[in-house]
Backbone as JSON Lines, residues from 0, in Angstrom:
{"i":0,"aa":"M","n":[0.84,-1.2,0.0],"ca":[0.0,0.0,0.0],"c":[0.88,1.25,0.0]}
{"i":1,"aa":"K","n":[0.51,2.2,-0.82],"ca":[1.3,3.43,-0.89],"c":[1.07,4.28,0.34]}
{"i":2,"aa":"S","n":[2.1,5.0,0.8],"ca":[2.0,5.78,2.02],"c":[0.94,6.86,1.93]}
{"i":3,"aa":"R","n":[0.68,7.39,0.69],"ca":[-0.31,8.46,0.58],"c":[-1.72,7.96,0.84]}
{"i":4,"aa":"D","n":[-1.94,6.6,0.78],"ca":[-3.26,6.04,1.04],"c":[-3.52,5.9,2.53]}
{"i":5,"aa":"V","n":[-2.51,6.05,3.35],"ca":[-2.64,5.88,4.8],"c":[-2.81,7.25,5.44]}
{"i":6,"aa":"P","n":[-3.88,7.46,6.21],"ca":[-4.1,8.76,6.85],"c":[-2.92,9.17,7.74]}
{"i":7,"aa":"R","n":[-2.7,10.46,7.81],"ca":[-1.59,10.97,8.62],"c":[-1.74,10.59,10.08]}
{"i":8,"aa":"A","n":[-2.97,10.61,10.6],"ca":[-3.19,10.24,12.0],"c":[-2.8,8.79,12.25]}
{"i":9,"aa":"T","n":[-3.1,7.94,11.28],"ca":[-2.72,6.53,11.41],"c":[-1.21,6.39,11.46]}
{"i":10,"aa":"I","n":[-0.52,7.09,10.56],"ca":[0.94,7.04,10.54],"c":[1.51,7.45,11.89]}
{"i":11,"aa":"G","n":[0.89,8.44,12.52],"ca":[1.36,8.91,13.82],"c":[1.19,7.89,14.93]}
{"i":12,"aa":"R","n":[0.24,6.96,14.76],"ca":[0.02,5.95,15.8],"c":[0.85,4.68,15.58]}
{"i":13,"aa":"I","n":[1.38,4.48,14.4],"ca":[2.12,3.26,14.11],"c":[3.29,3.04,15.07]}
{"i":14,"aa":"P","n":[4.09,4.07,15.39],"ca":[5.19,3.83,16.35],"c":[4.71,3.3,17.71]}
{"i":15,"aa":"A","n":[3.55,3.75,18.18],"ca":[3.03,3.27,19.46],"c":[2.66,1.79,19.37]}
{"i":16,"aa":"Y","n":[2.05,1.4,18.27],"ca":[1.74,-0.02,18.06],"c":[3.01,-0.85,18.06]}
{"i":17,"aa":"L","n":[4.0,-0.36,17.34],"ca":[5.24,-1.11,17.22],"c":[5.94,-1.26,18.56]}
{"i":18,"aa":"K","n":[5.97,-0.18,19.33],"ca":[6.63,-0.24,20.63],"c":[5.92,-1.23,21.55]}
{"i":19,"aa":"Y","n":[4.58,-1.22,21.53],"ca":[3.81,-2.15,22.36],"c":[4.07,-3.6,21.94]}
{"i":20,"aa":"L","n":[4.04,-3.86,20.66],"ca":[4.22,-5.23,20.16],"c":[5.61,-5.77,20.49]}
{"i":21,"aa":"K","n":[6.6,-4.92,20.39],"ca":[7.97,-5.36,20.68],"c":[8.18,-5.65,22.16]}
{"i":22,"aa":"A","n":[7.31,-5.1,23.0],"ca":[7.43,-5.32,24.45],"c":[6.68,-6.56,24.91]}
{"i":23,"aa":"L","n":[5.98,-7.24,24.01],"ca":[5.23,-8.44,24.38],"c":[6.18,-9.56,24.8]}
{"i":24,"aa":"P","n":[5.76,-10.42,25.72],"ca":[6.6,-11.56,26.1],"c":[6.93,-12.43,24.89]}
{"i":25,"aa":"P","n":[8.08,-13.09,24.88],"ca":[8.51,-13.88,23.72],"c":[7.51,-14.96,23.3]}
{"i":26,"aa":"G","n":[6.74,-15.49,24.25],"ca":[5.84,-16.59,23.92],"c":[4.55,-16.17,23.24]}
{"i":27,"aa":"V","n":[4.3,-14.87,23.14],"ca":[3.05,-14.4,22.53],"c":[3.17,-14.5,21.01]}
{"i":28,"aa":"Q","n":[2.33,-15.34,20.42],"ca":[2.38,-15.55,18.97],"c":[1.32,-14.76,18.21]}
{"i":29,"aa":"S","n":[0.2,-14.47,18.87],"ca":[-0.87,-13.72,18.22],"c":[-1.4,-12.67,19.18]}
{"i":30,"aa":"I","n":[-1.99,-11.64,18.61],"ca":[-2.51,-10.53,19.41],"c":[-3.77,-10.01,18.73]}
{"i":31,"aa":"S","n":[-4.76,-9.65,19.51],"ca":[-6.02,-9.19,18.95],"c":[-6.13,-7.67,19.02]}
{"i":32,"aa":"A","n":[-6.97,-7.12,18.16],"ca":[-7.21,-5.68,18.16],"c":[-7.79,-5.19,19.48]}
{"i":33,"aa":"P","n":[-8.75,-5.94,20.1],"ca":[-9.29,-5.48,21.39],"c":[-8.23,-5.36,22.47]}
{"i":34,"aa":"I","n":[-7.29,-6.29,22.5],"ca":[-6.23,-6.23,23.51],"c":[-5.32,-5.04,23.26]}
{"i":35,"aa":"I","n":[-4.94,-4.84,22.0],"ca":[-4.08,-3.69,21.67],"c":[-4.79,-2.39,22.03]}
{"i":36,"aa":"A","n":[-6.08,-2.32,21.69],"ca":[-6.85,-1.11,21.97],"c":[-6.9,-0.82,23.46]}
{"i":37,"aa":"K","n":[-7.14,-1.86,24.25],"ca":[-7.22,-1.68,25.7],"c":[-5.9,-1.21,26.29]}
{"i":38,"aa":"E","n":[-4.81,-1.81,25.84],"ca":[-3.49,-1.49,26.39],"c":[-3.02,-0.08,26.0]}
{"i":39,"aa":"L","n":[-3.44,0.38,24.84],"ca":[-2.99,1.68,24.36],"c":[-4.03,2.79,24.56]}
{"i":40,"aa":"G","n":[-5.19,2.42,25.11],"ca":[-6.22,3.42,25.35],"c":[-6.86,3.95,24.08]}
{"i":41,"aa":"L","n":[-7.0,3.08,23.09],"ca":[-7.59,3.46,21.82],"c":[-8.89,2.7,21.58]}
{"i":42,"aa":"G","n":[-9.65,3.11,20.6],"ca":[-10.86,2.4,20.24],"c":[-10.54,1.17,19.4]}
{"i":43,"aa":"E","n":[-11.29,0.11,19.61],"ca":[-11.04,-1.13,18.88],"c":[-11.19,-0.93,17.37]}
{"i":44,"aa":"V","n":[-12.22,-0.21,16.96],"ca":[-12.44,0.04,15.53],"c":[-11.26,0.81,14.94]}
{"i":45,"aa":"Q","n":[-10.75,1.79,15.7],"ca":[-9.62,2.58,15.22],"c":[-8.39,1.71,15.04]}
{"i":46,"aa":"V","n":[-8.14,0.82,15.99],"ca":[-6.98,-0.06,15.9],"c":[-7.08,-0.94,14.66]}
{"i":47,"aa":"R","n":[-8.26,-1.51,14.43],"ca":[-8.45,-2.37,13.26],"c":[-8.19,-1.6,11.96]}
{"i":48,"aa":"K","n":[-8.73,-0.39,11.89],"ca":[-8.53,0.42,10.68],"c":[-7.06,0.74,10.47]}
{"i":49,"aa":"D","n":[-6.39,1.11,11.55],"ca":[-4.97,1.46,11.44],"c":[-4.14,0.28,10.95]}
{"i":50,"aa":"L","n":[-4.3,-0.85,11.61],"ca":[-3.49,-2.02,11.28],"c":[-3.85,-2.57,9.9]}
{"i":51,"aa":"N","n":[-5.13,-2.54,9.57],"ca":[-5.54,-3.01,8.25],"c":[-4.95,-2.15,7.14]}
{"i":52,"aa":"A","n":[-4.84,-0.85,7.4],"ca":[-4.31,0.06,6.4],"c":[-2.84,-0.19,6.11]}
{"i":53,"aa":"V","n":[-2.14,-0.72,7.11],"ca":[-0.7,-0.89,6.98],"c":[-0.31,-2.33,6.69]}
{"i":54,"aa":"S","n":[-1.0,-3.29,7.32],"ca":[-0.55,-4.68,7.22],"c":[-1.62,-5.67,6.76]}
{"i":55,"aa":"G","n":[-2.86,-5.22,6.59],"ca":[-3.92,-6.14,6.23],"c":[-4.71,-6.57,7.45]}
{"i":56,"aa":"A","n":[-5.82,-7.24,7.21],"ca":[-6.72,-7.63,8.3],"c":[-6.19,-8.82,9.08]}
{"i":57,"aa":"G","n":[-6.55,-8.87,10.36],"ca":[-6.22,-10.03,11.17],"c":[-7.17,-11.18,10.87]}
{"i":58,"aa":"K","n":[-6.89,-12.34,11.45],"ca":[-7.72,-13.51,11.23],"c":[-8.83,-13.59,12.28]}
{"i":59,"aa":"P","n":[-10.05,-13.95,11.88],"ca":[-11.16,-14.05,12.84],"c":[-10.83,-15.01,13.98]}
{"i":60,"aa":"K","n":[-11.13,-14.57,15.2],"ca":[-10.95,-15.35,16.43],"c":[-9.47,-15.61,16.78]}
{"i":61,"aa":"I","n":[-8.57,-15.16,15.93],"ca":[-7.14,-15.35,16.19],"c":[-6.43,-14.02,16.35]}
{"i":62,"aa":"G","n":[-6.78,-13.08,15.5],"ca":[-6.13,-11.77,15.55],"c":[-4.97,-11.7,14.58]}
{"i":63,"aa":"Y","n":[-3.93,-11.04,15.0],"ca":[-2.77,-10.81,14.15],"c":[-1.6,-11.67,14.61]}
{"i":64,"aa":"D","n":[-0.87,-12.21,13.67],"ca":[0.38,-12.87,13.98],"c":[1.36,-11.79,14.47]}
{"i":65,"aa":"A","n":[1.78,-11.89,15.71],"ca":[2.56,-10.82,16.32],"c":[3.85,-10.54,15.57]}
{"i":66,"aa":"A","n":[4.6,-11.6,15.24],"ca":[5.87,-11.42,14.54],"c":[5.67,-10.82,13.16]}
{"i":67,"aa":"A","n":[4.66,-11.29,12.45],"ca":[4.39,-10.77,11.1],"c":[3.93,-9.32,11.16]}
{"i":68,"aa":"L","n":[3.14,-8.98,12.19],"ca":[2.66,-7.61,12.33],"c":[3.81,-6.66,12.63]}
{"i":69,"aa":"I","n":[4.72,-7.07,13.49],"ca":[5.9,-6.26,13.79],"c":[6.7,-6.01,12.52]}
{"i":70,"aa":"K","n":[6.88,-7.06,11.74],"ca":[7.65,-6.95,10.5],"c":[6.98,-5.98,9.53]}
{"i":71,"aa":"S","n":[5.65,-6.06,9.45],"ca":[4.91,-5.17,8.54],"c":[5.03,-3.71,8.98]}
{"i":72,"aa":"L","n":[4.9,-3.48,10.3],"ca":[4.98,-2.11,10.8],"c":[6.38,-1.54,10.62]}
{"i":73,"aa":"E","n":[7.4,-2.36,10.86],"ca":[8.78,-1.91,10.67],"c":[9.03,-1.57,9.2]}
{"i":74,"aa":"A","n":[8.51,-2.41,8.3],"ca":[8.7,-2.16,6.88],"c":[8.01,-0.87,6.46]}
{"i":75,"aa":"F","n":[6.81,-0.64,7.01],"ca":[6.07,0.58,6.67],"c":[6.81,1.81,7.16]}
{"i":76,"aa":"L","n":[7.27,1.79,8.4],"ca":[7.98,2.94,8.95],"c":[9.29,3.17,8.2]}
{"i":77,"aa":"G","n":[9.94,2.1,7.83],"ca":[11.19,2.24,7.09],"c":[10.97,2.89,5.75]}
{"i":78,"aa":"R","n":[9.89,2.5,5.04],"ca":[9.58,3.09,3.75],"c":[9.15,4.54,3.9]}
{"i":79,"aa":"E","n":[8.38,4.81,4.96],"ca":[7.85,6.15,5.15],"c":[8.94,7.14,5.55]}
{"i":80,"aa":"N","n":[9.86,6.7,6.41],"ca":[10.83,7.62,6.96],"c":[12.12,7.72,6.16]}
{"i":81,"aa":"G","n":[12.61,6.59,5.69],"ca":[13.9,6.61,5.03],"c":[15.0,6.95,6.03]}
{"i":82,"aa":"G","n":[16.2,7.28,5.52],"ca":[17.28,7.65,6.4],"c":[17.18,9.11,6.81]}
{"i":83,"aa":"A","n":[17.81,9.45,7.92],"ca":[17.78,10.82,8.44],"c":[19.2,11.3,8.72]}
{"i":84,"aa":"V","n":[19.38,12.6,8.57],"ca":[20.67,13.21,8.9],"c":[20.42,14.43,9.78]}
{"i":85,"aa":"I","n":[21.43,14.79,10.52],"ca":[21.37,15.96,11.4],"c":[22.33,17.01,10.87]}
{"i":86,"aa":"V","n":[21.87,18.25,10.83],"ca":[22.75,19.36,10.5],"c":[22.94,20.18,11.77]}
{"i":87,"aa":"G","n":[24.16,20.24,12.22],"ca":[24.48,20.89,13.49],"c":[24.99,19.85,14.47]}
{"i":88,"aa":"A","n":[26.27,19.85,14.74],"ca":[26.86,18.83,15.6],"c":[27.38,19.42,16.9]}
{"i":89,"aa":"G","n":[26.57,20.32,17.47],"ca":[26.88,20.8,18.81],"c":[26.42,19.78,19.82]}
{"i":90,"aa":"K","n":[26.21,20.21,21.06],"ca":[25.81,19.26,22.09],"c":[24.47,18.6,21.78]}
{"i":91,"aa":"L","n":[23.5,19.39,21.3],"ca":[22.2,18.84,20.98],"c":[22.28,17.87,19.8]}
{"i":92,"aa":"G","n":[22.93,18.29,18.74],"ca":[23.04,17.43,17.57],"c":[23.73,16.12,17.87]}
{"i":93,"aa":"R","n":[24.78,16.16,18.64],"ca":[25.5,14.93,18.99],"c":[24.66,14.04,19.9]}
{"i":94,"aa":"A","n":[23.9,14.65,20.81],"ca":[23.04,13.85,21.69],"c":[21.96,13.13,20.88]}
{"i":95,"aa":"L","n":[21.38,13.83,19.91],"ca":[20.38,13.21,19.04],"c":[21.0,12.09,18.21]}
{"i":96,"aa":"L","n":[22.18,12.33,17.68],"ca":[22.85,11.35,16.84],"c":[23.11,10.05,17.59]}
{"i":97,"aa":"D","n":[23.46,10.16,18.86],"ca":[23.81,8.97,19.65],"c":[22.63,8.35,20.38]}
{"i":98,"aa":"Y","n":[21.45,8.98,20.29],"ca":[20.27,8.42,20.96],"c":[19.83,7.15,20.26]}
{"i":99,"aa":"G","n":[19.71,6.06,20.99],"ca":[19.4,4.78,20.39],"c":[17.92,4.49,20.21]}
{"i":100,"aa":"G","n":[17.06,5.32,20.77],"ca":[15.63,5.01,20.75],"c":[14.95,5.21,19.41]}
{"i":101,"aa":"F","n":[15.57,5.95,18.48],"ca":[14.92,6.19,17.2],"c":[14.71,4.91,16.4]}
{"i":102,"aa":"A","n":[15.61,3.96,16.57],"ca":[15.51,2.72,15.8],"c":[14.22,1.97,16.09]}
{"i":103,"aa":"E","n":[13.67,2.14,17.3],"ca":[12.42,1.46,17.66],"c":[11.27,1.92,16.77]}
{"i":104,"aa":"Y","n":[11.4,3.08,16.18],"ca":[10.34,3.64,15.35],"c":[10.69,3.63,13.86]}
{"i":105,"aa":"G","n":[11.64,2.8,13.51],"ca":[11.98,2.66,12.1],"c":[12.78,3.8,11.52]}
{"i":106,"aa":"L","n":[13.35,4.62,12.38],"ca":[14.12,5.78,11.91],"c":[15.61,5.52,12.09]}
{"i":107,"aa":"S","n":[16.34,5.65,11.01],"ca":[17.78,5.42,11.04],"c":[18.52,6.75,10.93]}
{"i":108,"aa":"L","n":[19.22,7.14,11.98],"ca":[20.04,8.35,11.95],"c":[21.4,7.98,11.36]}
{"i":109,"aa":"L","n":[21.63,8.44,10.15],"ca":[22.81,7.99,9.42],"c":[24.08,8.73,9.78]}
{"i":110,"aa":"A","n":[23.98,10.04,9.94],"ca":[25.18,10.85,10.19],"c":[24.77,12.26,10.57]}
{"i":111,"aa":"A","n":[25.75,13.03,11.01],"ca":[25.54,14.45,11.28],"c":[26.52,15.25,10.42]}
{"i":112,"aa":"F","n":[26.19,16.53,10.23],"ca":[27.03,17.42,9.43],"c":[27.2,18.74,10.16]}
{"i":113,"aa":"D","n":[28.37,19.35,10.0],"ca":[28.63,20.62,10.67],"c":[29.61,21.42,9.83]}
{"i":114,"aa":"N","n":[29.31,22.7,9.63],"ca":[30.18,23.53,8.79],"c":[31.47,23.94,9.48]}
{"i":115,"aa":"R","n":[31.6,23.6,10.76],"ca":[32.83,23.93,11.48],"c":[33.9,22.86,11.29]}
{"i":116,"aa":"L","n":[33.54,21.72,10.72],"ca":[34.48,20.62,10.57],"c":[35.24,20.7,9.24]}
{"i":117,"aa":"Q","n":[36.47,20.28,9.27],"ca":[37.29,20.2,8.06],"c":[37.46,18.76,7.61]}
{"i":118,"aa":"Q","n":[37.22,17.82,8.51],"ca":[37.33,16.41,8.19],"c":[36.37,15.61,9.07]}
{"i":119,"aa":"E","n":[36.17,14.35,8.73],"ca":[35.21,13.51,9.45],"c":[35.64,13.3,10.9]}
{"i":120,"aa":"E","n":[34.63,13.34,11.79],"ca":[34.84,12.99,13.19],"c":[33.87,11.86,13.55]}
{"i":121,"aa":"K","n":[34.04,11.29,14.72],"ca":[33.16,10.25,15.21],"c":[32.49,10.7,16.51]}
{"i":122,"aa":"S","n":[31.21,10.34,16.65],"ca":[30.51,10.63,17.9],"c":[30.93,9.62,18.95]}
{"i":123,"aa":"E","n":[30.38,9.74,20.13],"ca":[30.74,8.83,21.21],"c":[30.37,7.38,20.91]}
{"i":124,"aa":"T","n":[29.33,7.19,20.11],"ca":[28.92,5.83,19.75],"c":[29.49,5.39,18.4]}
{"i":125,"aa":"G","n":[30.36,6.2,17.83],"ca":[31.02,5.82,16.6],"c":[30.34,6.22,15.32]}
{"i":126,"aa":"K","n":[29.31,7.08,15.41],"ca":[28.64,7.54,14.19],"c":[29.42,8.69,13.56]}
{"i":127,"aa":"S","n":[29.29,8.81,12.26],"ca":[30.09,9.79,11.53],"c":[29.51,11.2,11.6]}
{"i":128,"aa":"I","n":[30.39,12.17,11.71],"ca":[30.04,13.59,11.64],"c":[30.93,14.19,10.55]}
{"i":129,"aa":"F","n":[30.28,14.68,9.48],"ca":[31.02,15.11,8.3],"c":[31.0,16.63,8.13]}
{"i":130,"aa":"P","n":[31.95,17.16,7.38],"ca":[31.88,18.57,6.97],"c":[30.68,18.78,6.04]}
{"i":131,"aa":"M","n":[30.12,19.97,6.01],"ca":[28.95,20.25,5.2],"c":[29.21,20.09,3.71]}
{"i":132,"aa":"E","n":[30.45,20.19,3.29],"ca":[30.74,20.07,1.86],"c":[30.4,18.69,1.32]}
{"i":133,"aa":"L","n":[30.25,17.72,2.2],"ca":[29.91,16.36,1.77],"c":[28.42,16.08,1.85]}
{"i":134,"aa":"F","n":[27.65,17.07,2.25],"ca":[26.23,16.86,2.52],"c":[25.45,16.38,1.3]}
{"i":135,"aa":"G","n":[25.58,17.07,0.18],"ca":[24.81,16.74,-1.01],"c":[25.09,15.34,-1.52]}
{"i":136,"aa":"S","n":[26.36,14.99,-1.63],"ca":[26.71,13.67,-2.15],"c":[26.26,12.57,-1.21]}
{"i":137,"aa":"F","n":[26.32,12.83,0.1],"ca":[25.89,11.83,1.08],"c":[24.39,11.59,0.96]}
{"i":138,"aa":"C","n":[23.61,12.65,0.87],"ca":[22.16,12.52,0.77],"c":[21.76,11.75,-0.48]}
{"i":139,"aa":"E","n":[22.42,12.03,-1.57],"ca":[22.11,11.34,-2.82],"c":[22.46,9.86,-2.74]}
{"i":140,"aa":"A","n":[23.59,9.55,-2.14],"ca":[24.05,8.16,-2.07],"c":[23.24,7.32,-1.09]}
{"i":141,"aa":"N","n":[22.65,7.97,-0.08],"ca":[21.99,7.23,0.99],"c":[20.47,7.41,1.03]}
{"i":142,"aa":"N","n":[19.9,8.01,0.01],"ca":[18.44,8.17,-0.07],"c":[17.89,8.82,1.19]}
{"i":143,"aa":"V","n":[18.48,9.92,1.61],"ca":[18.06,10.61,2.82],"c":[16.72,11.31,2.58]}
{"i":144,"aa":"K","n":[15.77,11.12,3.49],"ca":[14.45,11.7,3.34],"c":[14.08,12.65,4.48]}
{"i":145,"aa":"I","n":[14.81,12.58,5.59],"ca":[14.51,13.43,6.74],"c":[15.76,14.2,7.14]}
{"i":146,"aa":"G","n":[15.58,15.49,7.36],"ca":[16.67,16.33,7.83],"c":[16.33,16.91,9.19]}
{"i":147,"aa":"I","n":[17.24,16.82,10.12],"ca":[17.05,17.34,11.48],"c":[17.93,18.57,11.65]}
{"i":148,"aa":"I","n":[17.3,19.68,11.98],"ca":[18.02,20.94,12.13],"c":[18.33,21.18,13.61]}
{"i":149,"aa":"A","n":[19.61,21.23,13.93],"ca":[20.04,21.46,15.31],"c":[21.08,22.56,15.34]}
{"i":150,"aa":"V","n":[20.75,23.67,14.69],"ca":[21.64,24.82,14.62],"c":[20.95,26.02,15.26]}
{"i":151,"aa":"P","n":[21.67,27.11,15.54],"ca":[21.02,28.32,16.07],"c":[19.97,28.86,15.1]}
{"i":152,"aa":"A","n":[19.03,29.63,15.63],"ca":[17.92,30.14,14.83],"c":[18.4,30.94,13.61]}
{"i":153,"aa":"A","n":[19.47,31.69,13.76],"ca":[19.95,32.54,12.68],"c":[20.39,31.74,11.46]}
{"i":154,"aa":"A","n":[20.78,30.49,11.66],"ca":[21.27,29.66,10.56],"c":[20.24,28.66,10.08]}
{"i":155,"aa":"A","n":[19.11,28.57,10.76],"ca":[18.14,27.51,10.48],"c":[17.54,27.6,9.08]}
{"i":156,"aa":"Q","n":[17.19,28.79,8.61],"ca":[16.56,28.91,7.3],"c":[17.5,28.5,6.18]}
{"i":157,"aa":"S","n":[18.77,28.89,6.28],"ca":[19.72,28.49,5.25],"c":[19.92,26.98,5.24]}
{"i":158,"aa":"V","n":[19.88,26.37,6.41],"ca":[19.97,24.9,6.49],"c":[18.73,24.27,5.87]}
{"i":159,"aa":"C","n":[17.57,24.85,6.17],"ca":[16.32,24.36,5.59],"c":[16.4,24.4,4.06]}
{"i":160,"aa":"D","n":[16.89,25.5,3.52],"ca":[17.03,25.64,2.07],"c":[17.97,24.57,1.51]}
{"i":161,"aa":"R","n":[19.01,24.29,2.24],"ca":[19.99,23.27,1.8],"c":[19.33,21.89,1.79]}
{"i":162,"aa":"L","n":[18.52,21.61,2.79],"ca":[17.83,20.33,2.85],"c":[16.88,20.17,1.66]}
{"i":163,"aa":"V","n":[16.11,21.23,1.39],"ca":[15.16,21.19,0.29],"c":[15.87,21.01,-1.04]}
{"i":164,"aa":"Q","n":[16.99,21.67,-1.21],"ca":[17.76,21.56,-2.45],"c":[18.23,20.13,-2.7]}
{"i":165,"aa":"N","n":[18.37,19.38,-1.62],"ca":[18.84,18.0,-1.73],"c":[17.7,16.99,-1.62]}
{"i":166,"aa":"H","n":[16.49,17.46,-1.96],"ca":[15.31,16.59,-2.12],"c":[14.84,15.93,-0.83]}
{"i":167,"aa":"I","n":[15.13,16.56,0.3],"ca":[14.62,16.07,1.57],"c":[13.18,16.56,1.75]}
{"i":168,"aa":"K","n":[12.29,15.67,2.1],"ca":[10.86,15.96,2.11],"c":[10.28,16.14,3.52]}
{"i":169,"aa":"A","n":[11.07,15.93,4.55],"ca":[10.58,16.1,5.92],"c":[11.68,16.7,6.78]}
{"i":170,"aa":"I","n":[11.32,17.7,7.58],"ca":[12.3,18.42,8.39],"c":[11.83,18.44,9.84]}
{"i":171,"aa":"W","n":[12.73,18.1,10.73],"ca":[12.48,18.17,12.17],"c":[13.33,19.32,12.69]}
{"i":172,"aa":"N","n":[12.7,20.4,13.1],"ca":[13.42,21.62,13.43],"c":[13.51,21.85,14.93]}
{"i":173,"aa":"F","n":[14.72,21.88,15.45],"ca":[14.95,22.17,16.87],"c":[15.32,23.62,17.11]}
{"i":174,"aa":"A","n":[15.51,24.38,16.05],"ca":[15.84,25.8,16.21],"c":[14.58,26.58,16.57]}
{"i":175,"aa":"P","n":[14.69,27.56,17.47],"ca":[13.51,28.33,17.9],"c":[13.1,29.39,16.88]}
{"i":176,"aa":"C","n":[12.59,28.93,15.74],"ca":[12.16,29.85,14.69],"c":[11.21,29.12,13.75]}
{"i":177,"aa":"V","n":[10.5,29.9,12.95],"ca":[9.58,29.35,11.94],"c":[10.29,29.33,10.6]}
{"i":178,"aa":"L","n":[10.23,28.2,9.92],"ca":[10.92,28.04,8.66],"c":[9.99,28.31,7.47]}
{"i":179,"aa":"N","n":[10.57,28.76,6.4],"ca":[9.85,28.95,5.14],"c":[10.2,27.78,4.24]}
{"i":180,"aa":"A","n":[9.31,26.78,4.2],"ca":[9.55,25.59,3.39],"c":[8.49,25.5,2.3]}
{"i":181,"aa":"P","n":[8.84,24.97,1.14],"ca":[7.88,24.89,0.03],"c":[6.8,23.84,0.3]}
{"i":182,"aa":"D","n":[5.71,23.93,-0.44],"ca":[4.65,22.92,-0.34],"c":[5.23,21.55,-0.67]}
{"i":183,"aa":"G","n":[4.76,20.56,0.07],"ca":[5.25,19.2,-0.15],"c":[6.37,18.82,0.79]}
{"i":184,"aa":"V","n":[6.87,19.78,1.55],"ca":[7.91,19.49,2.56],"c":[7.28,19.61,3.94]}
{"i":185,"aa":"A","n":[7.26,18.53,4.68],"ca":[6.67,18.53,6.02],"c":[7.68,19.07,7.02]}
{"i":186,"aa":"V","n":[7.22,19.93,7.91],"ca":[8.09,20.5,8.94],"c":[7.47,20.25,10.31]}
{"i":187,"aa":"Q","n":[8.25,19.65,11.19],"ca":[7.84,19.4,12.57],"c":[8.73,20.25,13.48]}
{"i":188,"aa":"Y","n":[8.09,21.08,14.31],"ca":[8.85,21.96,15.21],"c":[8.96,21.34,16.6]}
{"i":189,"aa":"E","n":[10.14,21.47,17.17],"ca":[10.39,20.96,18.52],"c":[10.94,22.1,19.35]}
{"i":190,"aa":"N","n":[10.06,22.81,20.03],"ca":[10.46,23.96,20.85],"c":[10.6,23.52,22.3]}
{"i":191,"aa":"M","n":[11.82,23.24,22.72],"ca":[12.04,22.71,24.06],"c":[11.74,23.75,25.13]}
{"i":192,"aa":"A","n":[12.03,25.01,24.84],"ca":[11.73,26.07,25.81],"c":[10.23,26.19,26.04]}
{"i":193,"aa":"L","n":[9.47,26.06,24.94],"ca":[8.02,26.13,25.05],"c":[7.47,24.95,25.84]}
{"i":194,"aa":"S","n":[8.02,23.77,25.62],"ca":[7.59,22.59,26.37],"c":[7.85,22.76,27.86]}
{"i":195,"aa":"L","n":[9.01,23.31,28.19],"ca":[9.34,23.55,29.59],"c":[8.41,24.59,30.19]}
{"i":196,"aa":"A","n":[8.05,25.61,29.41],"ca":[7.12,26.63,29.88],"c":[5.75,26.03,30.17]}
{"i":197,"aa":"H","n":[5.31,25.09,29.32],"ca":[4.03,24.41,29.54],"c":[4.06,23.63,30.86]}
{"i":198,"aa":"L","n":[5.17,22.96,31.11],"ca":[5.29,22.2,32.36],"c":[5.24,23.13,33.56]}
{"i":199,"aa":"K","n":[5.94,24.25,33.45],"ca":[5.94,25.22,34.54],"c":[4.54,25.75,34.8]}
{"i":200,"aa":"A","n":[3.79,26.01,33.71],"ca":[2.42,26.51,33.84],"c":[1.52,25.46,34.5]}
{"i":201,"aa":"Q","n":[1.73,24.2,34.17],"ca":[0.94,23.12,34.75],"c":[1.19,23.02,36.25]}
{"i":202,"aa":"I","n":[2.45,23.22,36.65],"ca":[2.76,23.19,38.09],"c":[2.06,24.32,38.8]}
{"i":203,"aa":"K","n":[2.1,25.5,38.18],"ca":[1.44,26.66,38.78],"c":[-0.07,26.45,38.9]}
{"i":204,"aa":"N","n":[-0.68,25.92,37.83],"ca":[-2.12,25.69,37.84],"c":[-2.52,24.64,38.86]}
{"i":205,"aa":"S","n":[-1.71,23.6,39.02],"ca":[-2.02,22.55,39.98],"c":[-1.98,23.09,41.4]}
{"i":206,"aa":"K","n":[-1.09,24.03,41.67],"ca":[-0.99,24.64,43.01],"c":[-2.23,25.5,43.27]}
{"i":207,"aa":"Q","n":[-2.69,26.18,42.24],"ca":[-3.87,27.04,42.41],"c":[-5.12,26.21,42.7]}
{"i":208,"aa":"I","n":[-5.2,25.03,42.05],"ca":[-6.36,24.16,42.27],"c":[-6.37,23.62,43.67]}
{"i":209,"aa":"I","n":[-5.19,23.25,44.16],"ca":[-5.09,22.73,45.54],"c":[-5.38,23.83,46.54]}
């Protein structure tokens, strides 16, 4: 099934399904939609629609083959996401590059790039960090589809333009600014300061209620 046939909301729930399925005990061979729905706090009908859209329908009275379902979800996420690269190899960029949890969601962080480098370096986990001059050739050779921006706000737009020029269709932006990206390029903003402000507001509100 082509990714454009799968609703965006469904795509957003696939990682949660995959994480739950991978946490099942080794002896579990099949799993039903009602059980998945109950464990994840979702509606049974929604779960069936989501899984059917990605992997096909389960078997009556049996459900889904757990191993086959995991394989289908991993294949879907792999096709949807492709490889990812990070631009900006400061503390944040390097922390993202070495974070191992992305693989659980079918996302492969291939390398990082930084314009301050003159030659390749290695992160703490041994991943490559390249000079920006190698960015275009690397993206072409590795079918990169996601670009992660981890640079200061002043440089973020130029990085965004560079990503678009190299046919990257999805951008995860950690810089505190709004990007100007063309139609057809998805942009996800990650404002950590705003998230912290929300938490602080929740603490304040909870004290007022008490």
